[in-house]
Structure formats: C-alpha cells, structure tokens
N, C-alpha and C. Protein backbone atom coordinates (compact mmCIF):
# COMPACT_ATOMS: atom_id res chain seq x y z
N MET A 1 154.49 153.79 119.36
CA MET A 1 155.86 153.30 119.48
C MET A 1 156.80 154.39 119.99
N ASP A 2 156.61 155.62 119.52
CA ASP A 2 157.47 156.72 119.95
C ASP A 2 157.41 156.92 121.46
N GLN A 3 156.23 156.73 122.05
CA GLN A 3 156.09 156.87 123.50
C GLN A 3 156.88 155.79 124.22
N ARG A 4 156.87 154.60 123.64
CA ARG A 4 157.62 153.48 124.24
C ARG A 4 159.12 153.82 124.22
N VAL A 5 159.60 154.35 123.11
CA VAL A 5 161.01 154.72 123.01
C VAL A 5 161.34 155.82 124.01
N SER A 6 160.47 156.83 124.10
CA SER A 6 160.72 157.95 125.01
C SER A 6 160.78 157.49 126.46
N ALA A 7 160.01 156.45 126.80
CA ALA A 7 160.01 155.96 128.17
C ALA A 7 161.34 155.30 128.52
N VAL A 8 162.01 154.72 127.51
CA VAL A 8 163.28 154.04 127.75
C VAL A 8 164.46 154.99 127.56
N VAL A 9 164.36 155.85 126.55
CA VAL A 9 165.45 156.79 126.22
C VAL A 9 164.88 158.20 126.36
N SER A 10 164.66 158.61 127.58
CA SER A 10 163.84 159.80 127.86
C SER A 10 164.50 161.11 127.47
N ASP A 11 165.81 161.17 127.47
CA ASP A 11 166.48 162.46 127.24
C ASP A 11 167.10 162.54 125.85
N GLN A 12 166.58 161.78 124.90
CA GLN A 12 167.15 161.74 123.56
C GLN A 12 166.08 162.00 122.50
N PRO A 13 165.68 163.26 122.30
CA PRO A 13 164.70 163.54 121.24
C PRO A 13 165.29 163.15 119.89
N GLY A 14 164.45 162.55 119.07
CA GLY A 14 164.90 162.14 117.74
C GLY A 14 165.44 160.73 117.68
N PHE A 15 165.56 160.06 118.83
CA PHE A 15 166.10 158.70 118.84
C PHE A 15 165.22 157.76 118.02
N ALA A 16 163.90 157.83 118.25
CA ALA A 16 162.98 156.94 117.53
C ALA A 16 163.03 157.20 116.03
N ALA A 17 163.09 158.48 115.65
CA ALA A 17 163.14 158.82 114.23
C ALA A 17 164.41 158.28 113.58
N THR A 18 165.54 158.40 114.27
CA THR A 18 166.79 157.85 113.74
C THR A 18 166.70 156.35 113.57
N TRP A 19 166.17 155.68 114.57
CA TRP A 19 166.05 154.22 114.54
C TRP A 19 165.18 153.78 113.36
N LYS A 20 164.01 154.40 113.21
CA LYS A 20 163.10 154.00 112.13
C LYS A 20 163.67 154.34 110.76
N ALA A 21 164.29 155.50 110.63
CA ALA A 21 164.87 155.88 109.34
C ALA A 21 165.98 154.91 108.94
N LYS A 22 166.83 154.55 109.89
CA LYS A 22 167.92 153.63 109.58
C LYS A 22 167.38 152.23 109.28
N LEU A 23 166.28 151.85 109.92
CA LEU A 23 165.67 150.55 109.65
C LEU A 23 165.21 150.46 108.20
N PHE A 24 164.52 151.50 107.73
CA PHE A 24 164.10 151.51 106.33
C PHE A 24 165.30 151.55 105.40
N GLU A 25 166.28 152.36 105.73
CA GLU A 25 167.47 152.47 104.88
C GLU A 25 168.17 151.11 104.76
N TYR A 26 168.34 150.43 105.88
CA TYR A 26 169.01 149.13 105.85
C TYR A 26 168.20 148.11 105.03
N SER A 27 166.88 148.15 105.17
CA SER A 27 166.08 147.17 104.42
C SER A 27 166.21 147.40 102.92
N TRP A 28 166.20 148.66 102.51
CA TRP A 28 166.31 148.95 101.08
C TRP A 28 167.71 148.67 100.56
N LEU A 29 168.74 149.02 101.32
CA LEU A 29 170.11 148.74 100.89
C LEU A 29 170.36 147.24 100.78
N ARG A 30 169.93 146.51 101.79
CA ARG A 30 170.14 145.06 101.76
C ARG A 30 169.30 144.40 100.67
N GLY A 31 168.09 144.89 100.49
CA GLY A 31 167.24 144.34 99.44
C GLY A 31 167.81 144.58 98.06
N ALA A 32 168.31 145.78 97.83
CA ALA A 32 168.84 146.13 96.52
C ALA A 32 170.13 145.38 96.20
N SER A 33 170.92 145.06 97.24
CA SER A 33 172.22 144.44 97.02
C SER A 33 172.22 142.93 97.23
N GLY A 34 171.05 142.37 97.60
CA GLY A 34 170.97 140.93 97.81
C GLY A 34 171.63 140.47 99.10
N GLN A 35 171.78 141.35 100.07
CA GLN A 35 172.41 141.01 101.35
C GLN A 35 171.33 140.83 102.41
N TYR A 36 170.51 139.80 102.26
CA TYR A 36 169.33 139.64 103.10
C TYR A 36 169.68 139.16 104.51
N VAL A 37 169.02 139.76 105.48
CA VAL A 37 168.91 139.23 106.84
C VAL A 37 167.46 139.43 107.25
N ASN A 38 166.98 138.63 108.19
CA ASN A 38 165.56 138.79 108.51
C ASN A 38 165.32 140.08 109.29
N PHE A 39 164.04 140.43 109.40
CA PHE A 39 163.68 141.76 109.91
C PHE A 39 164.06 141.95 111.37
N GLU A 40 164.09 140.88 112.13
CA GLU A 40 164.52 141.00 113.52
C GLU A 40 165.96 141.51 113.59
N VAL A 41 166.81 141.01 112.71
CA VAL A 41 168.21 141.46 112.68
C VAL A 41 168.29 142.92 112.25
N LEU A 42 167.47 143.31 111.26
CA LEU A 42 167.44 144.71 110.85
C LEU A 42 167.06 145.62 112.01
N VAL A 43 166.06 145.22 112.77
CA VAL A 43 165.62 146.01 113.93
C VAL A 43 166.79 146.19 114.90
N GLN A 44 167.50 145.10 115.18
CA GLN A 44 168.61 145.15 116.12
C GLN A 44 169.76 146.01 115.60
N ASP A 45 170.08 145.85 114.32
CA ASP A 45 171.19 146.61 113.74
C ASP A 45 170.88 148.11 113.70
N ALA A 46 169.65 148.45 113.30
CA ALA A 46 169.27 149.85 113.25
C ALA A 46 169.24 150.46 114.65
N LEU A 47 168.84 149.67 115.65
CA LEU A 47 168.85 150.15 117.03
C LEU A 47 170.28 150.41 117.49
N SER A 48 171.20 149.52 117.15
CA SER A 48 172.61 149.73 117.52
C SER A 48 173.14 151.02 116.91
N TYR A 49 172.78 151.26 115.65
CA TYR A 49 173.21 152.51 115.01
C TYR A 49 172.64 153.72 115.74
N ALA A 50 171.34 153.69 116.03
CA ALA A 50 170.71 154.83 116.71
C ALA A 50 171.36 155.09 118.06
N ALA A 51 171.70 154.02 118.79
CA ALA A 51 172.34 154.19 120.09
C ALA A 51 173.70 154.87 119.94
N ARG A 52 174.47 154.45 118.93
CA ARG A 52 175.76 155.09 118.70
C ARG A 52 175.59 156.55 118.26
N ALA A 53 174.62 156.78 117.35
CA ALA A 53 174.41 158.13 116.84
C ALA A 53 174.00 159.10 117.95
N HIS A 54 173.25 158.61 118.92
CA HIS A 54 172.78 159.48 120.01
C HIS A 54 173.61 159.32 121.28
N ARG A 55 174.71 158.54 121.18
CA ARG A 55 175.63 158.34 122.31
C ARG A 55 174.89 157.82 123.54
N VAL A 56 174.09 156.78 123.30
CA VAL A 56 173.30 156.15 124.36
C VAL A 56 173.83 154.74 124.59
N THR A 57 174.04 154.38 125.84
CA THR A 57 174.41 153.01 126.19
C THR A 57 173.15 152.29 126.65
N LEU A 58 172.79 151.23 125.94
CA LEU A 58 171.56 150.48 126.24
C LEU A 58 171.91 149.18 126.96
N SER A 59 171.25 148.94 128.07
CA SER A 59 171.39 147.64 128.73
C SER A 59 170.66 146.59 127.91
N GLU A 60 170.92 145.34 128.21
CA GLU A 60 170.21 144.26 127.51
C GLU A 60 168.71 144.35 127.75
N ALA A 61 168.32 144.72 128.96
CA ALA A 61 166.90 144.86 129.27
C ALA A 61 166.27 146.00 128.46
N ALA A 62 167.01 147.11 128.32
CA ALA A 62 166.49 148.24 127.54
C ALA A 62 166.37 147.87 126.07
N ARG A 63 167.37 147.17 125.54
CA ARG A 63 167.29 146.74 124.14
C ARG A 63 166.09 145.83 123.93
N ALA A 64 165.88 144.89 124.83
CA ALA A 64 164.75 143.97 124.69
C ALA A 64 163.42 144.72 124.75
N GLU A 65 163.34 145.71 125.64
CA GLU A 65 162.12 146.51 125.76
C GLU A 65 161.85 147.28 124.48
N LEU A 66 162.88 147.87 123.90
CA LEU A 66 162.70 148.64 122.67
C LEU A 66 162.35 147.73 121.49
N GLU A 67 163.04 146.62 121.36
CA GLU A 67 162.78 145.72 120.24
C GLU A 67 161.37 145.15 120.30
N SER A 68 160.86 144.93 121.51
CA SER A 68 159.52 144.38 121.65
C SER A 68 158.44 145.36 121.22
N ALA A 69 158.80 146.65 121.10
CA ALA A 69 157.80 147.65 120.70
C ALA A 69 157.20 147.34 119.35
N PHE A 70 157.95 146.71 118.46
CA PHE A 70 157.45 146.40 117.13
C PHE A 70 156.35 145.34 117.15
N THR A 71 156.36 144.48 118.15
CA THR A 71 155.38 143.39 118.18
C THR A 71 154.35 143.56 119.29
N GLU A 72 154.32 144.73 119.90
CA GLU A 72 153.33 145.01 120.95
C GLU A 72 152.57 146.30 120.65
N LEU A 73 152.36 146.53 119.36
CA LEU A 73 151.60 147.71 118.94
C LEU A 73 150.11 147.50 119.17
N ALA A 74 149.43 148.54 119.58
CA ALA A 74 147.97 148.45 119.73
C ALA A 74 147.32 148.52 118.36
N PRO A 75 146.31 147.68 118.10
CA PRO A 75 145.63 147.74 116.80
C PRO A 75 144.81 149.02 116.67
N TRP A 76 144.60 149.46 115.45
CA TRP A 76 143.70 150.59 115.22
C TRP A 76 142.29 150.18 115.64
N PRO A 77 141.49 151.10 116.17
CA PRO A 77 140.18 150.74 116.73
C PRO A 77 139.24 150.04 115.77
N ASP A 78 139.35 150.33 114.47
CA ASP A 78 138.41 149.73 113.52
C ASP A 78 138.85 148.36 113.02
N SER A 79 140.04 147.90 113.42
CA SER A 79 140.63 146.71 112.80
C SER A 79 139.77 145.46 112.95
N ALA A 80 139.46 145.09 114.18
CA ALA A 80 138.78 143.82 114.42
C ALA A 80 137.41 143.78 113.74
N HIS A 81 136.62 144.85 113.87
CA HIS A 81 135.26 144.84 113.34
C HIS A 81 135.26 144.75 111.82
N VAL A 82 136.12 145.52 111.16
CA VAL A 82 136.13 145.49 109.70
C VAL A 82 136.66 144.15 109.20
N LEU A 83 137.69 143.62 109.83
CA LEU A 83 138.22 142.32 109.41
C LEU A 83 137.15 141.23 109.57
N GLU A 84 136.39 141.30 110.64
CA GLU A 84 135.31 140.32 110.84
C GLU A 84 134.27 140.43 109.72
N ARG A 85 133.92 141.64 109.35
CA ARG A 85 132.92 141.82 108.29
C ARG A 85 133.46 141.33 106.94
N LEU A 86 134.72 141.58 106.68
CA LEU A 86 135.30 141.13 105.41
C LEU A 86 135.34 139.61 105.33
N ARG A 87 135.69 138.97 106.43
CA ARG A 87 135.69 137.50 106.44
C ARG A 87 134.28 136.94 106.29
N ALA A 88 133.32 137.64 106.89
CA ALA A 88 131.93 137.19 106.78
C ALA A 88 131.45 137.23 105.33
N ARG A 89 132.06 138.08 104.52
CA ARG A 89 131.72 138.14 103.09
C ARG A 89 132.43 137.06 102.28
N GLY A 90 133.24 136.26 102.94
CA GLY A 90 133.92 135.18 102.25
C GLY A 90 135.30 135.53 101.72
N LEU A 91 135.82 136.71 102.09
CA LEU A 91 137.15 137.10 101.62
C LEU A 91 138.22 136.38 102.43
N LYS A 92 139.28 135.99 101.77
CA LYS A 92 140.44 135.40 102.43
C LYS A 92 141.43 136.52 102.75
N LEU A 93 141.89 136.55 103.98
CA LEU A 93 142.71 137.67 104.43
C LEU A 93 144.08 137.20 104.91
N ALA A 94 145.08 138.03 104.67
CA ALA A 94 146.43 137.75 105.18
C ALA A 94 147.23 139.03 105.24
N PRO A 95 148.01 139.22 106.30
CA PRO A 95 149.02 140.29 106.26
C PRO A 95 150.18 139.82 105.39
N LEU A 96 150.75 140.75 104.64
CA LEU A 96 151.98 140.47 103.88
C LEU A 96 152.99 141.49 104.38
N ALA A 97 153.88 141.03 105.27
CA ALA A 97 154.73 141.95 106.02
C ALA A 97 156.20 141.63 105.89
N ASN A 98 157.02 142.66 106.02
CA ASN A 98 158.46 142.48 106.07
C ASN A 98 158.92 141.84 107.39
N PHE A 99 158.06 141.82 108.37
CA PHE A 99 158.40 141.23 109.66
C PHE A 99 158.80 139.75 109.49
N ALA A 100 159.72 139.31 110.34
CA ALA A 100 160.04 137.88 110.41
C ALA A 100 158.80 137.13 110.90
N PRO A 101 158.69 135.82 110.58
CA PRO A 101 157.46 135.08 110.94
C PRO A 101 157.06 135.19 112.40
N ARG A 102 158.02 135.04 113.31
CA ARG A 102 157.60 135.08 114.72
C ARG A 102 157.22 136.49 115.16
N MET A 103 157.72 137.50 114.47
CA MET A 103 157.28 138.87 114.77
C MET A 103 155.81 139.05 114.40
N ILE A 104 155.41 138.49 113.25
CA ILE A 104 154.00 138.58 112.84
C ILE A 104 153.12 137.86 113.85
N GLU A 105 153.54 136.65 114.27
CA GLU A 105 152.76 135.89 115.25
C GLU A 105 152.61 136.68 116.55
N ARG A 106 153.69 137.25 117.02
CA ARG A 106 153.63 138.01 118.27
C ARG A 106 152.75 139.25 118.15
N LEU A 107 152.89 139.95 117.03
CA LEU A 107 152.10 141.17 116.84
C LEU A 107 150.61 140.86 116.80
N LEU A 108 150.22 139.87 115.99
CA LEU A 108 148.80 139.53 115.88
C LEU A 108 148.28 138.91 117.17
N GLY A 109 149.12 138.14 117.85
CA GLY A 109 148.71 137.59 119.14
C GLY A 109 148.48 138.68 120.16
N HIS A 110 149.38 139.64 120.23
CA HIS A 110 149.23 140.77 121.16
C HIS A 110 147.97 141.57 120.84
N SER A 111 147.67 141.72 119.54
CA SER A 111 146.51 142.51 119.11
C SER A 111 145.21 141.72 119.15
N LYS A 112 145.30 140.42 119.46
CA LYS A 112 144.14 139.52 119.47
C LYS A 112 143.49 139.45 118.09
N LEU A 113 144.32 139.42 117.05
CA LEU A 113 143.82 139.36 115.67
C LEU A 113 144.26 138.10 114.94
N LEU A 114 144.89 137.17 115.63
CA LEU A 114 145.38 135.96 114.97
C LEU A 114 144.27 135.24 114.21
N ASP A 115 143.10 135.14 114.82
CA ASP A 115 142.00 134.37 114.22
C ASP A 115 141.30 135.11 113.09
N HIS A 116 141.71 136.32 112.80
CA HIS A 116 141.05 137.09 111.75
C HIS A 116 141.67 136.86 110.38
N PHE A 117 142.74 136.07 110.33
CA PHE A 117 143.46 135.89 109.07
C PHE A 117 143.53 134.41 108.68
N ASP A 118 143.48 134.17 107.37
CA ASP A 118 143.56 132.81 106.84
C ASP A 118 145.01 132.37 106.64
N ALA A 119 145.91 133.31 106.52
CA ALA A 119 147.33 133.02 106.37
C ALA A 119 148.12 134.20 106.90
N ARG A 120 149.38 133.98 107.16
CA ARG A 120 150.28 135.03 107.60
C ARG A 120 151.52 134.94 106.72
N ILE A 121 151.77 135.99 105.95
CA ILE A 121 152.81 135.94 104.93
C ILE A 121 153.96 136.85 105.33
N SER A 122 155.11 136.25 105.56
CA SER A 122 156.34 137.00 105.84
C SER A 122 157.21 137.01 104.60
N THR A 123 157.74 138.17 104.26
CA THR A 123 158.61 138.25 103.10
C THR A 123 159.92 137.50 103.33
N ASP A 124 160.13 137.02 104.55
CA ASP A 124 161.28 136.16 104.82
C ASP A 124 161.28 134.94 103.89
N GLN A 125 160.08 134.49 103.50
CA GLN A 125 159.99 133.34 102.58
C GLN A 125 160.65 133.64 101.25
N ALA A 126 160.66 134.90 100.86
CA ALA A 126 161.26 135.30 99.59
C ALA A 126 162.70 135.79 99.76
N GLN A 127 163.18 135.80 101.02
CA GLN A 127 164.52 136.32 101.31
C GLN A 127 164.69 137.73 100.75
N SER A 128 163.66 138.53 100.94
CA SER A 128 163.68 139.91 100.48
C SER A 128 162.66 140.70 101.28
N TYR A 129 162.47 141.94 100.92
CA TYR A 129 161.51 142.81 101.59
C TYR A 129 160.70 143.54 100.54
N LYS A 130 159.48 143.92 100.93
CA LYS A 130 158.75 144.85 100.07
C LYS A 130 159.57 146.14 99.96
N PRO A 131 159.60 146.77 98.79
CA PRO A 131 158.75 146.59 97.62
C PRO A 131 159.32 145.69 96.52
N ALA A 132 160.14 144.71 96.85
CA ALA A 132 160.65 143.80 95.82
C ALA A 132 159.50 142.99 95.22
N PRO A 133 159.45 142.82 93.91
CA PRO A 133 158.36 142.05 93.30
C PRO A 133 158.21 140.64 93.88
N ARG A 134 159.33 139.97 94.16
CA ARG A 134 159.20 138.60 94.67
C ARG A 134 158.60 138.54 96.07
N ALA A 135 158.65 139.66 96.79
CA ALA A 135 157.97 139.71 98.08
C ALA A 135 156.46 139.74 97.88
N TYR A 136 155.98 140.58 96.98
CA TYR A 136 154.54 140.64 96.70
C TYR A 136 154.03 139.35 96.07
N ALA A 137 154.89 138.68 95.31
CA ALA A 137 154.48 137.44 94.63
C ALA A 137 154.10 136.35 95.61
N LEU A 138 154.52 136.46 96.86
CA LEU A 138 154.14 135.47 97.87
C LEU A 138 152.63 135.38 98.05
N ALA A 139 151.92 136.48 97.83
CA ALA A 139 150.46 136.46 97.96
C ALA A 139 149.85 135.58 96.88
N GLU A 140 150.37 135.67 95.66
CA GLU A 140 149.87 134.81 94.58
C GLU A 140 150.10 133.34 94.92
N ALA A 141 151.29 133.04 95.43
CA ALA A 141 151.61 131.66 95.76
C ALA A 141 150.76 131.14 96.91
N THR A 142 150.50 132.00 97.88
CA THR A 142 149.72 131.58 99.05
C THR A 142 148.27 131.30 98.70
N PHE A 143 147.65 132.17 97.93
CA PHE A 143 146.23 132.04 97.65
C PHE A 143 145.92 131.41 96.30
N LYS A 144 146.97 131.09 95.54
CA LYS A 144 146.79 130.46 94.22
C LYS A 144 145.86 131.28 93.34
N LEU A 145 146.11 132.59 93.35
CA LEU A 145 145.31 133.52 92.55
C LEU A 145 146.24 134.44 91.78
N PRO A 146 145.80 134.91 90.60
CA PRO A 146 146.60 135.90 89.90
C PRO A 146 146.53 137.24 90.63
N ARG A 147 147.54 138.04 90.45
CA ARG A 147 147.63 139.30 91.19
C ARG A 147 146.44 140.23 90.94
N GLN A 148 145.82 140.12 89.75
CA GLN A 148 144.69 141.00 89.44
C GLN A 148 143.47 140.71 90.31
N ARG A 149 143.47 139.53 90.97
CA ARG A 149 142.34 139.16 91.83
C ARG A 149 142.66 139.29 93.31
N ILE A 150 143.78 139.90 93.62
CA ILE A 150 144.19 140.08 95.01
C ILE A 150 144.18 141.57 95.34
N ALA A 151 143.28 141.99 96.20
CA ALA A 151 143.25 143.39 96.64
C ALA A 151 144.30 143.59 97.72
N PHE A 152 145.09 144.63 97.57
CA PHE A 152 146.18 144.90 98.51
C PHE A 152 145.88 146.20 99.24
N ALA A 153 145.94 146.17 100.56
CA ALA A 153 145.76 147.37 101.37
C ALA A 153 147.09 147.71 102.03
N ALA A 154 147.55 148.93 101.84
CA ALA A 154 148.86 149.35 102.36
C ALA A 154 148.70 150.50 103.34
N PHE A 155 149.51 150.48 104.39
CA PHE A 155 149.55 151.60 105.33
C PHE A 155 150.48 152.70 104.82
N GLY A 156 151.61 152.33 104.25
CA GLY A 156 152.59 153.31 103.78
C GLY A 156 152.41 153.62 102.30
N GLY A 157 152.64 154.87 101.93
CA GLY A 157 152.54 155.25 100.53
C GLY A 157 153.53 154.49 99.66
N TRP A 158 154.73 154.24 100.18
CA TRP A 158 155.73 153.50 99.40
C TRP A 158 155.27 152.06 99.14
N ASP A 159 154.59 151.46 100.13
CA ASP A 159 154.09 150.09 99.99
C ASP A 159 152.94 150.06 98.98
N ALA A 160 152.09 151.07 99.02
CA ALA A 160 151.00 151.15 98.05
C ALA A 160 151.57 151.27 96.63
N ALA A 161 152.64 152.07 96.48
CA ALA A 161 153.26 152.20 95.17
C ALA A 161 153.85 150.88 94.71
N GLY A 162 154.56 150.20 95.60
CA GLY A 162 155.15 148.92 95.23
C GLY A 162 154.12 147.89 94.84
N ALA A 163 153.01 147.83 95.57
CA ALA A 163 151.94 146.88 95.25
C ALA A 163 151.30 147.22 93.92
N SER A 164 151.12 148.50 93.65
CA SER A 164 150.55 148.92 92.36
C SER A 164 151.48 148.56 91.21
N TRP A 165 152.78 148.80 91.39
CA TRP A 165 153.75 148.43 90.36
C TRP A 165 153.69 146.93 90.08
N PHE A 166 153.48 146.14 91.14
CA PHE A 166 153.43 144.70 90.97
C PHE A 166 152.19 144.27 90.18
N GLY A 167 151.12 145.04 90.28
CA GLY A 167 149.91 144.72 89.56
C GLY A 167 148.70 144.41 90.41
N PHE A 168 148.81 144.59 91.74
CA PHE A 168 147.66 144.41 92.61
C PHE A 168 146.69 145.60 92.47
N PRO A 169 145.39 145.36 92.48
CA PRO A 169 144.46 146.46 92.76
C PRO A 169 144.76 146.93 94.19
N THR A 170 145.10 148.19 94.33
CA THR A 170 145.70 148.65 95.60
C THR A 170 144.91 149.79 96.22
N PHE A 171 144.73 149.69 97.55
CA PHE A 171 144.09 150.75 98.33
C PHE A 171 145.08 151.22 99.39
N TRP A 172 145.32 152.52 99.42
CA TRP A 172 146.22 153.09 100.42
C TRP A 172 145.39 153.53 101.62
N VAL A 173 145.58 152.86 102.76
CA VAL A 173 144.92 153.25 104.00
C VAL A 173 145.77 154.35 104.62
N ASN A 174 145.49 155.57 104.22
CA ASN A 174 146.32 156.72 104.58
C ASN A 174 145.85 157.32 105.90
N ARG A 175 146.08 156.60 106.97
CA ARG A 175 145.57 157.01 108.28
C ARG A 175 146.21 158.31 108.76
N LEU A 176 147.42 158.59 108.34
CA LEU A 176 148.14 159.76 108.84
C LEU A 176 147.96 160.99 107.96
N GLY A 177 147.15 160.86 106.90
CA GLY A 177 146.89 162.00 106.03
C GLY A 177 148.12 162.50 105.30
N GLN A 178 148.98 161.59 104.88
CA GLN A 178 150.21 161.95 104.18
C GLN A 178 149.92 162.36 102.74
N PRO A 179 150.72 163.26 102.18
CA PRO A 179 150.55 163.60 100.76
C PRO A 179 150.94 162.43 99.89
N PRO A 180 150.39 162.33 98.69
CA PRO A 180 150.73 161.22 97.80
C PRO A 180 152.22 161.24 97.45
N GLU A 181 152.78 160.05 97.32
CA GLU A 181 154.16 159.92 96.86
C GLU A 181 154.21 160.22 95.36
N GLU A 182 155.38 160.64 94.88
CA GLU A 182 155.58 160.86 93.45
C GLU A 182 156.08 159.57 92.81
N LEU A 183 155.27 158.53 92.93
CA LEU A 183 155.67 157.20 92.45
C LEU A 183 154.61 156.59 91.55
N GLY A 184 153.77 157.42 90.96
CA GLY A 184 152.72 156.91 90.10
C GLY A 184 151.41 156.82 90.85
N PRO A 185 150.31 156.71 90.11
CA PRO A 185 148.99 156.73 90.73
C PRO A 185 148.67 155.46 91.51
N ILE A 186 147.91 155.63 92.60
CA ILE A 186 147.36 154.53 93.38
C ILE A 186 145.87 154.45 93.03
N GLU A 187 145.35 153.23 92.93
CA GLU A 187 143.97 153.08 92.47
C GLU A 187 142.97 153.81 93.37
N ALA A 188 143.17 153.71 94.68
CA ALA A 188 142.23 154.36 95.60
C ALA A 188 142.90 154.56 96.95
N SER A 189 142.36 155.46 97.74
CA SER A 189 142.88 155.69 99.09
C SER A 189 141.77 156.19 99.98
N GLY A 190 142.00 156.09 101.27
CA GLY A 190 141.04 156.57 102.26
C GLY A 190 141.68 156.54 103.62
N PRO A 191 141.00 157.10 104.64
CA PRO A 191 141.64 157.30 105.94
C PRO A 191 141.59 156.11 106.89
N ASP A 192 140.81 155.06 106.55
CA ASP A 192 140.66 153.97 107.51
C ASP A 192 140.16 152.71 106.81
N LEU A 193 139.94 151.64 107.61
CA LEU A 193 139.51 150.37 107.03
C LEU A 193 138.05 150.40 106.60
N THR A 194 137.26 151.29 107.16
CA THR A 194 135.88 151.43 106.69
C THR A 194 135.87 151.92 105.24
N ALA A 195 136.77 152.84 104.91
CA ALA A 195 136.89 153.31 103.53
C ALA A 195 137.37 152.18 102.62
N LEU A 196 138.28 151.36 103.13
CA LEU A 196 138.73 150.18 102.37
C LEU A 196 137.55 149.25 102.10
N GLU A 197 136.74 149.03 103.11
CA GLU A 197 135.58 148.15 102.96
C GLU A 197 134.63 148.66 101.88
N ARG A 198 134.40 149.96 101.87
CA ARG A 198 133.53 150.53 100.83
C ARG A 198 134.14 150.33 99.44
N TRP A 199 135.44 150.50 99.33
CA TRP A 199 136.12 150.32 98.05
C TRP A 199 135.99 148.87 97.57
N LEU A 200 136.11 147.93 98.48
CA LEU A 200 136.00 146.52 98.12
C LEU A 200 134.60 146.18 97.61
N GLU A 201 133.62 146.89 98.09
CA GLU A 201 132.24 146.64 97.65
C GLU A 201 132.05 147.09 96.20
C-alpha cells in the first residue's frame, strides 16, 4: 500500500503513515464515543486530514486511486493454499473485518479469495469496530457457536488482544515480526498461515 501512496504523492514522505495513523485514531475515537460511521467514510476522512497535514491538494482521481488501495491489496502467497486445506478439513471460514461490506467484497474479489470463505463479516453490522466486544460477537451470531469454539486469527497485535479479551482461542499471525503488545497474553503466534494451520491441528 505504501508504494501505491508514493506513486500518487511522490514528494511527501510520511504521507501514508499519517493517513494510516489517523485512520486508526478515528476508528478508536468514534468507537469509544458511539459516533459510528462506516469504514469507507473513515478512510476518506483520514485521507482528507493527511492531505491537509502534508499540504497536498488531491484531485478526485487521485483520491479515488488512493482509496482503492485498501481493496486492491495483493494476498499473502500462502493464503489461497492454506485456506483451501482448512476448508477441506471441514472448517467454516470467514473474515471479520472493520471494512464496510462492499470493501470486503472488493478486496476478496481482487484477491480471488471470495470462494474460500463461508461468510463475510463486516463490523458495520454491529455499528462499531474491533476491538469492541459487540464487533467480535458477530462471529458467534454468524456461525451459531459459542466463542470458545471459534478460532480467531489476527494480523495485528491489537486485534489479537481484543479477540483474546473477548474469549476467542486466538492466534496472532505476526507476519511483520512485531514485538508483543503489553495487553495480556495471546494463546499462540507464528509468522504465517502455515503456523496457524499447525496450531489448529
């Protein structure tokens, strides 16, 4: 994603970092105060802030190009194969994302992973964002299972912490080799989906 931003805003180092940081900040502020808007609006608002902070004027075409970066990410190389093996074992799979519903559809469609999931869960249904408990509770409602029987795999350490607090058996897919957060223990972690697969066994 950073390369995509650099291609559009080439002379503004730190633009992508400002945009992403403000996006997380807005989601947490709005979540904590009950001022919900869907994730597409958060993306747009955080982008407007980043443009002002870096004194960049964005055309409509540039804004559209940048916003599309969230739904045109390349999948990690192990994604399709591991997901196929997990489904072959009879596991039911779903992303549980802060993305708005059509963002999830676009992302999975672009990645050619739509058919790998039994459901697609947007926290928009809960009018909140992870790590709010009611966002994680959508998985229980979707699969009609108690949280103790739902394995949760998180990319971010904060998401792994939130899922653990909720009561999911949680695996942190720590692809970037980040240090553990000071938010309590996570049940297990590893560098990729193959490690997740071993943990599930």
